[in-house]
CSV table of C-alpha atoms in Angstrom, one decimal:
chain,number,residue,atom,x,y,z
A,1,MET,CA,0.5,0.3,0.4
A,2,SER,CA,1.1,3.4,-0.6
A,3,ASP,CA,2.4,5.9,1.9
A,4,ILE,CA,-0.7,8.0,1.0
A,5,ALA,CA,-2.5,4.8,1.5
A,6,ASP,CA,-1.4,4.4,4.8
A,7,ARG,CA,-1.2,8.2,5.8
A,8,VAL,CA,-5.5,8.2,5.2
A,9,LYS,CA,-6.4,5.0,6.6
A,10,LYS,CA,-4.1,6.0,10.2
A,11,ILE,CA,-6.2,9.5,10.3
A,12,VAL,CA,-9.9,7.4,9.0
A,13,VAL,CA,-9.0,5.1,11.5
A,14,GLU,CA,-8.4,7.8,14.3
A,15,HIS,CA,-11.5,10.1,13.7
A,16,LEU,CA,-14.4,7.2,12.6
A,17,GLY,CA,-12.6,5.0,15.7
A,18,VAL,CA,-12.8,2.2,13.2
A,19,GLU,CA,-10.8,-1.4,13.1
A,20,GLU,CA,-7.7,-0.6,10.5
A,21,ASP,CA,-9.2,-3.5,8.7
A,22,LYS,CA,-12.6,-2.3,7.6
A,23,VAL,CA,-11.3,0.1,6.0
A,24,THR,CA,-11.2,-1.5,2.5
A,25,GLU,CA,-10.7,0.4,-0.8
A,26,ASN,CA,-14.7,0.2,-0.9
A,27,ALA,CA,-15.7,1.1,2.3
A,28,SER,CA,-18.2,4.2,2.4
A,29,PHE,CA,-17.7,6.5,5.1
A,30,ILE,CA,-21.2,7.0,5.6
A,31,ASP,CA,-22.3,4.0,4.9
A,32,ASP,CA,-20.0,1.0,6.3
A,33,LEU,CA,-17.6,3.2,9.0
A,34,GLY,CA,-20.8,4.8,10.6
A,35,ALA,CA,-19.6,8.6,9.5
A,36,ASP,CA,-22.5,11.3,9.8
A,37,SER,CA,-22.4,14.6,7.6
A,38,LEU,CA,-20.4,16.0,9.7
A,39,ASP,CA,-17.8,13.9,10.6
A,40,THR,CA,-17.6,13.6,6.8
A,41,VAL,CA,-16.4,17.4,6.4
A,42,GLU,CA,-14.7,16.6,9.6
A,43,LEU,CA,-11.9,13.9,7.4
A,44,VAL,CA,-12.2,16.3,5.0
A,45,MET,CA,-10.4,18.7,6.7
A,46,ALA,CA,-8.1,16.0,8.7
A,47,PHE,CA,-7.1,15.7,4.6
A,48,GLU,CA,-6.6,18.9,3.5
A,49,GLU,CA,-4.3,19.4,6.8
A,50,GLU,CA,-2.2,16.4,6.8
A,51,PHE,CA,-1.2,17.1,3.0
A,52,GLY,CA,-1.7,20.4,2.7
A,53,ILE,CA,-3.9,20.7,-0.3
A,54,GLU,CA,-7.3,22.3,-0.4
A,55,ILE,CA,-10.4,19.9,-1.5
A,56,PRO,CA,-12.8,22.3,-2.2
A,57,ASP,CA,-16.8,21.3,-1.4
A,58,ASP,CA,-17.5,20.1,-5.0
A,59,ALA,CA,-14.4,17.8,-4.9
A,60,ALA,CA,-15.3,16.5,-1.0
A,61,GLU,CA,-18.6,15.2,-1.9
A,62,THR,CA,-17.4,12.9,-4.4
A,63,ILE,CA,-15.5,11.5,-1.7
A,64,GLN,CA,-17.0,8.8,-0.8
A,65,THR,CA,-15.2,6.1,0.1
A,66,PHE,CA,-11.8,5.5,1.6
A,67,GLY,CA,-10.7,5.0,-2.0
A,68,ASP,CA,-12.0,7.8,-3.0
A,69,ALA,CA,-9.8,10.2,-0.7
A,70,VAL,CA,-6.7,8.2,-1.4
A,71,LYS,CA,-7.2,8.7,-5.4
A,72,PHE,CA,-8.1,12.5,-5.2
A,73,ILE,CA,-5.3,13.4,-2.4
A,74,GLN,CA,-2.6,10.9,-5.0
A,75,GLU,CA,-3.7,13.2,-8.2
A,76,ALA,CA,-3.9,16.7,-6.2
A,77,ALA,CA,-0.4,16.2,-3.5
B,1,MET,CA,-50.3,19.8,42.8
B,2,ARG,CA,-48.2,16.8,41.6
B,3,ARG,CA,-46.0,15.5,44.3
B,4,VAL,CA,-42.2,15.7,42.9
B,5,VAL,CA,-39.5,12.9,44.4
B,6,VAL,CA,-35.9,12.3,43.9
B,7,THR,CA,-35.3,9.1,42.8
B,8,GLY,CA,-31.5,9.0,41.3
B,9,LEU,CA,-28.7,10.3,41.7
B,10,GLY,CA,-25.1,11.2,39.6
B,11,MET,CA,-22.0,13.8,40.3
B,12,VAL,CA,-18.7,14.0,39.2
B,13,THR,CA,-16.7,16.8,41.8
B,14,PRO,CA,-13.6,17.6,42.1
B,15,LEU,CA,-13.3,15.1,45.8
B,16,ALA,CA,-14.5,12.0,43.4
B,17,CYS,CA,-16.6,10.6,40.2
B,18,GLY,CA,-19.4,9.3,41.8
B,19,VAL,CA,-22.3,10.7,44.5
B,20,GLU,CA,-21.3,8.0,47.5
B,21,GLU,CA,-17.6,8.6,47.0
B,22,THR,CA,-17.9,12.3,47.1
B,23,TRP,CA,-20.0,12.3,50.2
B,24,ALA,CA,-17.9,10.1,52.3
B,25,ARG,CA,-14.9,13.0,51.6
B,26,LEU,CA,-17.0,15.6,52.2
B,27,ILE,CA,-18.0,14.5,55.5
B,28,ALA,CA,-14.4,13.3,56.3
B,29,GLY,CA,-13.7,17.0,55.9
B,30,GLN,CA,-11.6,16.3,52.4
B,31,SER,CA,-11.0,19.4,50.0
B,32,GLY,CA,-10.7,18.5,46.4
B,33,VAL,CA,-8.3,22.1,46.0
B,34,GLY,CA,-4.9,22.0,44.4
B,35,PRO,CA,-2.7,23.8,41.6
B,36,ILE,CA,-3.5,24.2,38.5
B,37,THR,CA,-2.5,21.0,36.8
B,38,ARG,CA,-5.1,21.5,33.1
B,39,PHE,CA,-2.7,24.2,31.4
B,40,ASP,CA,0.1,25.7,32.3
B,41,ALA,CA,-1.2,29.0,34.8
B,42,SER,CA,2.1,31.1,35.2
B,43,ARG,CA,0.3,33.9,33.4
B,44,VAL,CA,-2.4,34.2,36.4
B,45,ALA,CA,-3.0,35.6,39.4
B,46,THR,CA,-5.1,32.6,40.1
B,47,THR,CA,-2.4,29.2,40.6
B,48,TYR,CA,-5.2,27.0,42.3
B,49,ALA,CA,-8.6,25.4,41.5
B,50,ALA,CA,-10.7,22.3,42.2
B,51,GLU,CA,-10.1,20.2,39.4
B,52,LEU,CA,-11.6,16.8,38.7
B,53,ARG,CA,-9.3,14.2,40.0
B,54,LEU,CA,-8.6,12.2,37.1
B,55,GLY,CA,-7.2,8.5,37.0
B,56,ASP,CA,-8.3,5.0,35.7
B,57,GLY,CA,-11.8,5.2,37.9
B,58,THR,CA,-10.6,3.7,40.9
B,59,ASP,CA,-11.0,5.3,44.1
B,60,GLY,CA,-13.1,8.3,43.0
B,61,THR,CA,-10.7,9.0,40.1
B,62,PHE,CA,-13.0,10.1,37.4
B,63,ASN,CA,-11.8,8.3,33.8
B,64,PRO,CA,-12.9,9.9,30.4
B,65,ASP,CA,-13.0,6.4,28.7
B,66,ASP,CA,-15.7,5.0,31.3
B,67,TRP,CA,-18.5,7.6,30.3
B,68,MET,CA,-17.8,8.3,26.9
B,69,GLU,CA,-15.8,6.8,23.9
B,70,PRO,CA,-12.9,8.7,22.8
B,71,LYS,CA,-13.9,9.0,19.1
B,72,GLU,CA,-16.9,11.2,21.0
B,73,ARG,CA,-15.1,12.8,22.9
B,74,ARG,CA,-13.2,15.0,20.3
B,75,LYS,CA,-17.3,16.1,19.7
B,76,VAL,CA,-17.7,17.6,23.2
B,77,ASP,CA,-16.0,19.9,25.7
B,78,ASP,CA,-15.7,19.0,28.5
B,79,PHE,CA,-18.9,20.5,30.5
B,80,ILE,CA,-20.8,18.1,27.8
B,81,LEU,CA,-18.4,15.0,29.1
B,82,TYR,CA,-19.3,15.7,32.8
B,83,GLY,CA,-23.3,16.1,32.3
B,84,MET,CA,-22.6,12.9,30.3
B,85,ALA,CA,-21.2,11.2,33.5
B,86,ALA,CA,-23.0,12.7,36.2
B,87,ALA,CA,-26.5,12.0,34.2
B,88,THR,CA,-25.7,8.5,33.4
B,89,GLN,CA,-24.5,8.2,37.2
B,90,ALA,CA,-28.5,8.9,37.9
B,91,VAL,CA,-30.7,7.1,35.4
B,92,LYS,CA,-28.4,4.3,36.2
B,93,ASP,CA,-29.4,4.8,39.6
B,94,SER,CA,-32.9,5.5,39.2
B,95,GLY,CA,-34.0,2.4,37.4
B,96,TRP,CA,-36.0,3.9,35.0
B,97,GLU,CA,-35.9,2.2,32.0
B,98,PRO,CA,-38.5,3.9,29.5
B,99,LYS,CA,-39.8,0.7,27.3
B,100,THR,CA,-42.3,2.7,24.9
B,101,ASP,CA,-42.8,5.7,22.7
B,102,ALA,CA,-44.8,6.7,25.8
B,103,GLU,CA,-42.7,6.4,28.8
B,104,ARG,CA,-39.8,8.1,26.2
B,105,GLU,CA,-41.9,10.8,25.0
B,106,ARG,CA,-42.6,11.3,28.8
B,107,THR,CA,-39.8,11.8,30.0
B,108,GLY,CA,-37.6,14.8,29.8
B,109,VAL,CA,-33.9,16.4,30.2
B,110,MET,CA,-32.7,19.9,31.6
B,111,ILE,CA,-29.4,20.5,32.3
B,112,GLY,CA,-27.7,23.7,31.9
B,113,SER,CA,-24.4,25.4,32.2
B,114,GLY,CA,-23.6,28.5,33.3
B,115,ILE,CA,-20.8,29.0,31.1
B,116,GLY,CA,-21.0,26.6,28.4
B,117,GLY,CA,-18.3,25.0,26.5
B,118,LEU,CA,-15.7,28.2,27.2
B,119,SER,CA,-12.8,27.0,26.3
B,120,ALA,CA,-13.9,25.4,23.0
B,121,ILE,CA,-14.6,29.2,22.1
B,122,ALA,CA,-11.5,30.1,23.4
B,123,ASP,CA,-9.1,27.7,21.2
B,124,THR,CA,-11.4,27.8,18.1
B,125,ALA,CA,-10.5,31.3,17.8
B,126,VAL,CA,-7.0,30.8,18.1
B,127,LEU,CA,-7.2,28.3,15.5
B,128,MET,CA,-9.4,30.2,12.7
B,129,GLN,CA,-6.6,33.1,14.7
B,130,GLU,CA,-3.9,31.0,13.2
B,131,LYS,CA,-5.1,29.0,10.3
B,132,GLY,CA,-7.8,30.8,8.6
B,133,PRO,CA,-12.1,29.3,8.6
B,134,ARG,CA,-12.0,26.2,6.1
B,135,ARG,CA,-9.9,24.6,9.7
B,136,VAL,CA,-12.7,25.4,12.5
B,137,SER,CA,-14.3,22.6,13.2
B,138,PRO,CA,-17.6,21.2,11.9
B,139,PHE,CA,-18.1,19.8,15.8
B,140,PHE,CA,-16.7,23.3,16.8
B,141,ILE,CA,-20.5,24.6,17.6
B,142,PRO,CA,-22.2,20.7,18.8
B,143,SER,CA,-18.9,21.1,21.6
B,144,ALA,CA,-19.7,24.4,22.9
B,145,LEU,CA,-23.8,25.1,22.5
B,146,ILE,CA,-24.7,24.4,26.2
B,147,ASN,CA,-28.5,23.0,25.6
B,148,LEU,CA,-26.1,19.5,24.0
B,149,VAL,CA,-26.0,17.9,27.8
B,150,SER,CA,-29.7,17.5,27.3
B,151,GLY,CA,-29.2,17.0,23.9
B,152,GLN,CA,-26.3,14.4,24.3
B,153,VAL,CA,-28.4,13.1,27.0
B,154,SER,CA,-31.3,12.6,25.6
B,155,ILE,CA,-29.7,10.3,22.5
B,156,ARG,CA,-28.1,8.2,24.6
B,157,PHE,CA,-31.1,7.1,26.8
B,158,GLY,CA,-33.7,7.5,24.1
B,159,PHE,CA,-35.9,10.5,26.6
B,160,LYS,CA,-38.0,12.2,24.2
B,161,GLY,CA,-39.6,15.1,26.5
B,162,PRO,CA,-39.1,18.0,27.4
B,163,ASN,CA,-35.1,18.8,26.4
B,164,HIS,CA,-34.2,22.3,28.1
B,165,ALA,CA,-31.7,23.6,29.2
B,166,VAL,CA,-30.7,26.8,31.7
B,167,VAL,CA,-28.6,29.3,31.9
B,168,THR,CA,-28.8,31.5,34.7
B,169,ALA,CA,-24.9,31.5,36.1
B,170,CYS,CA,-24.0,30.2,39.5
B,171,SER,CA,-28.2,29.5,40.2
B,172,THR,CA,-27.8,26.7,36.9
B,173,GLY,CA,-27.9,24.2,38.8
B,174,ALA,CA,-31.2,25.2,41.1
B,175,HIS,CA,-32.8,26.5,38.9
B,176,ALA,CA,-32.7,23.4,36.0
B,177,ILE,CA,-34.0,21.5,39.5
B,178,GLY,CA,-36.8,23.6,40.4
B,179,ASP,CA,-37.4,24.3,36.9
B,180,ALA,CA,-38.0,20.6,35.4
B,181,ALA,CA,-40.1,20.0,38.9
B,182,ARG,CA,-42.2,22.5,37.5
B,183,LEU,CA,-42.6,20.6,34.1
B,184,ILE,CA,-43.6,17.5,36.3
B,185,GLN,CA,-45.7,19.2,38.3
B,186,TRP,CA,-47.5,20.7,35.3
B,187,GLY,CA,-48.2,17.0,33.6
B,188,ASP,CA,-45.1,18.4,31.3
B,189,ALA,CA,-43.1,15.2,31.7
B,190,ASP,CA,-43.2,12.3,34.9
B,191,VAL,CA,-39.8,12.1,34.5
B,192,MET,CA,-37.3,14.4,34.3
B,193,VAL,CA,-33.0,13.5,34.2
B,194,ALA,CA,-31.7,17.7,36.1
B,195,GLY,CA,-29.1,19.3,37.1
B,196,GLY,CA,-25.5,21.7,35.7
B,197,ALA,CA,-22.4,21.0,34.2
B,198,GLU,CA,-19.4,23.2,34.1
B,199,SER,CA,-15.7,23.0,33.1
B,200,PRO,CA,-13.8,26.6,33.4
B,201,ILE,CA,-11.5,25.8,34.3
B,202,SER,CA,-8.4,27.3,31.7
B,203,GLU,CA,-6.8,30.1,31.2
B,204,ILE,CA,-9.4,32.2,30.1
B,205,GLY,CA,-12.4,31.4,32.2
B,206,ILE,CA,-9.3,32.4,35.4
B,207,ALA,CA,-8.6,35.2,33.9
B,208,GLY,CA,-12.3,36.2,33.2
B,209,PHE,CA,-12.6,35.5,36.6
B,210,ASN,CA,-9.8,37.3,38.0
B,211,ALA,CA,-10.7,40.5,35.9
B,212,CYS,CA,-13.5,40.3,38.4
B,213,LYS,CA,-11.7,40.2,41.7
B,214,ALA,CA,-14.1,37.4,42.2
B,215,LEU,CA,-11.1,34.7,43.0
B,216,SER,CA,-9.4,33.8,45.9
B,217,THR,CA,-5.1,34.7,44.9
B,218,LYS,CA,-3.4,34.3,47.9
B,219,ARG,CA,-2.6,31.5,48.9
B,220,GLY,CA,-0.5,29.3,46.5
B,221,ASN,CA,1.1,28.3,49.3
B,222,ASP,CA,-1.8,26.2,51.0
B,223,PRO,CA,-4.4,25.8,48.4
B,224,GLN,CA,-6.7,23.7,50.5
B,225,SER,CA,-6.6,27.1,52.9
B,226,ALA,CA,-8.2,29.1,50.2
B,227,SER,CA,-12.2,28.1,49.8
B,228,ARG,CA,-12.8,29.8,54.0
B,229,PRO,CA,-16.3,30.5,53.6
B,230,TRP,CA,-17.5,33.6,56.3
B,231,ASP,CA,-13.9,33.1,57.5
B,232,ALA,CA,-12.6,36.6,58.4
B,233,ASP,CA,-9.3,35.5,55.9
B,234,ARG,CA,-11.3,34.9,52.9
B,235,ASP,CA,-10.4,36.5,49.3
B,236,GLY,CA,-12.4,34.8,47.4
B,237,PHE,CA,-13.8,31.9,45.6
B,238,VAL,CA,-11.7,28.6,44.3
B,239,MET,CA,-13.0,28.0,40.8
B,240,GLY,CA,-14.4,24.0,40.6
B,241,GLU,CA,-15.4,21.5,38.0
B,242,GLY,CA,-18.0,19.1,37.5
B,243,ALA,CA,-21.9,18.5,37.1
B,244,GLY,CA,-24.5,17.0,39.1
B,245,VAL,CA,-27.7,15.4,37.8
B,246,VAL,CA,-31.3,14.2,39.6
B,247,ILE,CA,-33.5,12.1,38.6
B,248,LEU,CA,-36.9,14.0,39.6
B,249,GLU,CA,-39.7,11.7,39.1
B,250,GLU,CA,-43.6,12.0,39.9
B,251,TYR,CA,-44.9,10.6,43.7
B,252,GLU,CA,-47.0,8.0,42.0
B,253,HIS,CA,-45.1,7.3,38.8
B,254,ALA,CA,-42.1,6.7,41.1
B,255,LYS,CA,-44.3,4.5,43.2
B,256,ALA,CA,-45.5,2.5,41.4
B,257,ARG,CA,-42.2,1.5,39.7
B,258,GLY,CA,-41.2,0.8,43.8
B,259,ALA,CA,-38.6,3.1,42.8
B,260,LYS,CA,-36.6,4.7,45.6
B,261,ILE,CA,-37.5,7.4,46.7
B,262,TYR,CA,-34.5,10.2,48.2
B,263,ALA,CA,-36.2,13.2,48.9
B,264,GLU,CA,-39.3,15.1,47.6
B,265,VAL,CA,-38.8,18.4,45.7
B,266,LEU,CA,-41.1,20.1,48.1
B,267,GLY,CA,-40.4,24.1,47.7
B,268,TYR,CA,-38.3,26.2,45.0
B,269,GLY,CA,-38.1,29.8,44.7
B,270,MET,CA,-36.3,32.5,42.4
B,271,SER,CA,-35.5,36.1,43.1
B,272,GLY,CA,-34.3,38.5,40.4
B,273,ASP,CA,-32.4,41.8,42.6
B,274,ALA,CA,-31.5,44.2,40.4
B,275,TYR,CA,-29.1,45.5,41.7
B,276,HIS,CA,-26.0,45.2,40.0
B,277,ILE,CA,-24.3,42.5,37.1
B,278,THR,CA,-21.9,41.0,39.4
B,279,ALA,CA,-22.8,42.3,42.7
B,280,PRO,CA,-25.6,40.8,45.6
B,281,SER,CA,-27.4,43.3,46.8
B,282,GLU,CA,-26.3,45.2,50.1
B,283,ASP,CA,-29.2,44.1,52.6
B,284,GLY,CA,-29.3,40.3,50.5
B,285,GLU,CA,-33.4,41.3,49.7
B,286,GLY,CA,-32.8,39.2,46.7
B,287,GLY,CA,-31.9,35.5,48.2
B,288,TYR,CA,-34.1,36.7,51.6
B,289,ARG,CA,-37.1,36.7,49.0
B,290,SER,CA,-35.9,33.8,47.0
B,291,MET,CA,-35.5,31.2,49.8
B,292,ALA,CA,-39.3,32.9,51.7
B,293,ALA,CA,-40.6,32.1,47.8
B,294,ALA,CA,-39.8,28.5,48.3
B,295,LEU,CA,-41.0,27.9,51.5
B,296,LYS,CA,-44.5,29.5,50.9
B,297,ARG,CA,-44.4,26.8,47.9
B,298,ALA,CA,-44.0,24.2,50.2
B,299,GLY,CA,-46.5,25.2,52.6
B,300,LEU,CA,-44.1,25.7,55.1
B,301,SER,CA,-42.5,28.6,57.7
B,302,PRO,CA,-39.0,29.2,58.5
B,303,ALA,CA,-38.9,27.5,61.7
B,304,ASP,CA,-39.4,24.4,59.6
B,305,VAL,CA,-35.5,24.9,57.9
B,306,ASP,CA,-33.2,22.5,59.5
B,307,TYR,CA,-30.2,22.7,57.1
B,308,ILE,CA,-29.3,25.9,54.7
B,309,ASN,CA,-26.6,24.7,52.0
B,310,ALA,CA,-26.1,28.1,51.6
B,311,HIS,CA,-24.2,29.7,48.3
B,312,GLY,CA,-21.2,31.0,50.6
B,313,THR,CA,-19.4,30.5,48.1
B,314,SER,CA,-16.4,32.7,50.0
B,315,THR,CA,-16.0,35.3,49.2
B,316,MET,CA,-17.4,39.6,51.0
B,317,ALA,CA,-21.1,38.1,50.3
B,318,ASP,CA,-21.1,35.8,52.6
B,319,THR,CA,-21.7,37.6,55.3
B,320,ILE,CA,-25.1,39.3,53.2
B,321,GLU,CA,-26.6,35.6,52.9
B,322,LEU,CA,-26.0,34.8,56.3
B,323,GLY,CA,-28.0,37.8,57.5
B,324,ALA,CA,-30.5,37.4,55.0
B,325,VAL,CA,-30.8,33.5,56.0
B,326,GLU,CA,-31.4,35.1,59.6
B,327,ARG,CA,-33.5,37.5,59.4
B,328,LEU,CA,-35.6,35.2,57.8
B,329,LEU,CA,-35.5,32.5,60.1
B,330,GLY,CA,-36.3,35.1,62.9
B,331,ASP,CA,-35.5,32.8,66.5
B,332,ALA,CA,-34.9,29.4,64.5
B,333,ALA,CA,-31.8,31.1,63.5
B,334,GLU,CA,-30.7,29.7,67.2
B,335,THR,CA,-31.1,26.2,66.6
B,336,ALA,CA,-31.1,25.6,62.5
B,337,THR,CA,-27.4,24.4,60.7
B,338,MET,CA,-26.1,26.7,57.7
B,339,SER,CA,-22.8,24.9,55.7
B,340,SER,CA,-21.2,26.0,52.8
B,341,THR,CA,-19.9,22.9,50.8
B,342,LYS,CA,-18.4,24.9,48.5
B,343,SER,CA,-15.4,24.5,51.5
B,344,SER,CA,-14.6,21.5,50.1
B,345,ILE,CA,-15.6,21.7,46.4
B,346,GLY,CA,-14.8,25.1,45.4
B,347,HIS,CA,-17.2,26.8,43.4
B,348,LEU,CA,-18.7,24.8,40.5
B,349,LEU,CA,-20.6,27.5,38.9
B,350,GLY,CA,-23.5,26.5,36.8
B,351,ALA,CA,-23.2,22.8,38.5
B,352,ALA,CA,-22.6,24.2,41.6
B,353,GLY,CA,-26.7,24.4,42.5
B,354,ALA,CA,-27.3,21.1,41.7
B,355,VAL,CA,-24.3,19.5,43.6
B,356,GLU,CA,-25.3,21.1,46.5
B,357,ALA,CA,-28.6,20.1,46.2
B,358,ILE,CA,-27.7,15.9,45.7
B,359,PHE,CA,-25.9,17.4,48.9
B,360,CYS,CA,-29.1,18.4,50.3
B,361,ILE,CA,-30.6,15.3,49.8
B,362,LEU,CA,-27.6,13.0,51.7
B,363,ALA,CA,-28.3,14.9,54.5
B,364,LEU,CA,-31.8,14.1,54.8
B,365,ARG,CA,-31.1,10.7,54.2
B,366,ASP,CA,-27.8,10.4,57.1
B,367,GLN,CA,-28.9,12.8,59.3
B,368,VAL,CA,-26.2,14.9,59.3
B,369,ALA,CA,-24.4,18.5,58.0
B,370,PRO,CA,-21.5,18.4,55.9
B,371,PRO,CA,-18.8,21.1,57.3
B,372,THR,CA,-17.9,24.4,56.2
B,373,LEU,CA,-13.6,23.5,55.9
B,374,ASN,CA,-11.5,26.9,57.1
B,375,LEU,CA,-13.7,28.4,59.4
B,376,ASP,CA,-11.5,29.7,61.9
B,377,THR,CA,-12.6,33.2,62.4
B,378,PRO,CA,-16.6,33.2,61.8
B,379,PRO,CA,-18.5,36.2,61.7
B,380,GLU,CA,-19.3,38.1,65.1
B,381,GLY,CA,-23.0,37.7,66.2
B,382,ALA,CA,-23.8,34.9,63.9
B,383,ARG,CA,-26.3,32.9,65.4
B,384,LEU,CA,-26.2,30.3,62.9
B,385,ASP,CA,-24.8,27.1,63.8
B,386,LEU,CA,-21.9,27.7,60.6
B,387,ALA,CA,-20.4,23.7,61.4
B,388,PRO,CA,-17.0,25.1,60.9
B,389,LYS,CA,-14.3,22.0,60.1
B,390,VAL,CA,-16.7,18.8,61.0
B,391,ALA,CA,-19.5,17.5,60.0
B,392,ARG,CA,-22.5,17.9,62.0
B,393,LYS,CA,-24.6,15.2,63.2
B,394,ARG,CA,-28.2,16.6,63.9
B,395,GLU,CA,-32.1,16.1,63.0
B,396,ILE,CA,-32.8,16.9,59.4
B,397,GLY,CA,-36.5,17.1,58.5
B,398,VAL,CA,-36.5,20.3,55.6
B,399,ALA,CA,-32.9,21.2,53.7
B,400,LEU,CA,-32.6,24.3,52.1
B,401,SER,CA,-30.3,25.0,49.2
B,402,ASN,CA,-29.4,28.5,47.8
B,403,SER,CA,-27.8,29.7,44.6
B,404,PHE,CA,-27.0,32.9,43.3
B,405,GLY,CA,-25.4,34.3,40.2
B,406,PHE,CA,-24.1,37.0,38.4
B,407,GLY,CA,-27.0,39.8,37.6
B,408,GLY,CA,-28.8,39.1,40.7
B,409,THR,CA,-30.3,35.4,40.3
B,410,ASN,CA,-31.9,34.0,42.8
B,411,ALA,CA,-33.1,30.2,43.2
B,412,SER,CA,-33.9,28.4,46.6
B,413,LEU,CA,-35.1,24.8,46.7
B,414,VAL,CA,-36.8,23.1,49.4
B,415,MET,CA,-36.7,19.3,50.3
B,416,GLY,CA,-37.9,16.9,52.4
B,417,ARG,CA,-36.9,13.6,52.8
B,418,GLY,CA,-37.4,10.6,51.3
B,419,GLU,CA,-38.5,7.1,52.0
B,420,ILE,CA,-35.4,5.0,52.7
């Protein structure tokens, strides 16, 4: 797994209080990992902070799964 | 009017996490005051406070993990954590577990706070200054809002009745219990979870009360001697933190389910000083009217009062309250006992009135008045027994608890013995 994926996973585990093995490629933050809409806002902010990028609101809405997040950050970072 | 009884208790105080754990230490004359560890206090005038004893949950220590998961705790300021801990204890103690929607809709929550998420607001303001508004957390607002203790408690237990929160500075806890009792009397609910929570021990909290000249500053070498209500050498209050929550229940409702009944809420009175933003009126007439109103509502006379848990903060206002109580009680002042438990746990601000109401309830149960620590030199001519230093074993049939807040807001609760 890439360095970016590791760092994203660490943030997800920390913020959502889930087991690491639950954070799979297609795991949906809301449907599978117990996040609510406020949690997803906070996650996106944590990604921005960690990777020094800006994720506009319309782009943030497309980040639904762990895989979405890794892909977006790989392209942006 | 429907009768209201107390069927569950919960508290987190600087003495201990838990009602019996706190009460045993209080009666033993222990102090919860010490040097400030929560933040670097080198820039503020007061270097001591009554902080919760953090630990693994044994021996009366407070372990946050026992009350909220780490993931949830990141979304709340400490006052909500403390309120959740006290409310969870109280609900468990009462044994009340509504099974139907109808029962859930008849169970409400009214837990207030004097200031609420002061630390969350201060920290977020600094963060925004440093990193800009995009870094403000989506949990900032719900972590700081005062009514989110009531909200969080209702979500945890599924209580769908009235959901409310009192904000009346240092009278908050007493107003919450009194107002919640009224909701039951009026039939808006059968059970209410009521009380107060506060987490003011932060640099901005201490600095703010220092600026008001309200806090003790002179006893850094011996913090446990700093909270000394009525004593000639008192120099201000000692800030505390924590929460107190009671389960109030309509009497027949409690009887029908075989609940243990700690005490009955007999009377509740309120008044406003209309005098000054931080100082009480000089003759204590606001407090006097609050107490008189509570006794009138209870159908009792001042001579019926055996124990008074004073507002008694260890400030100049102590003797004003003493004068008002002695005027109200008249000759009966010779036989009543009044103490200030703030001498032991400091001033819990919005939680104080709820914690002190619980102390009154336990005083009624155990027939003992908690002591006023550090009272070396009582006011000259005081007629009331102020229970200096040592708990007073005595008959207590009726207890009165006073809370007076900034803005000139006064609340008094009158409670009678239960059936345990």
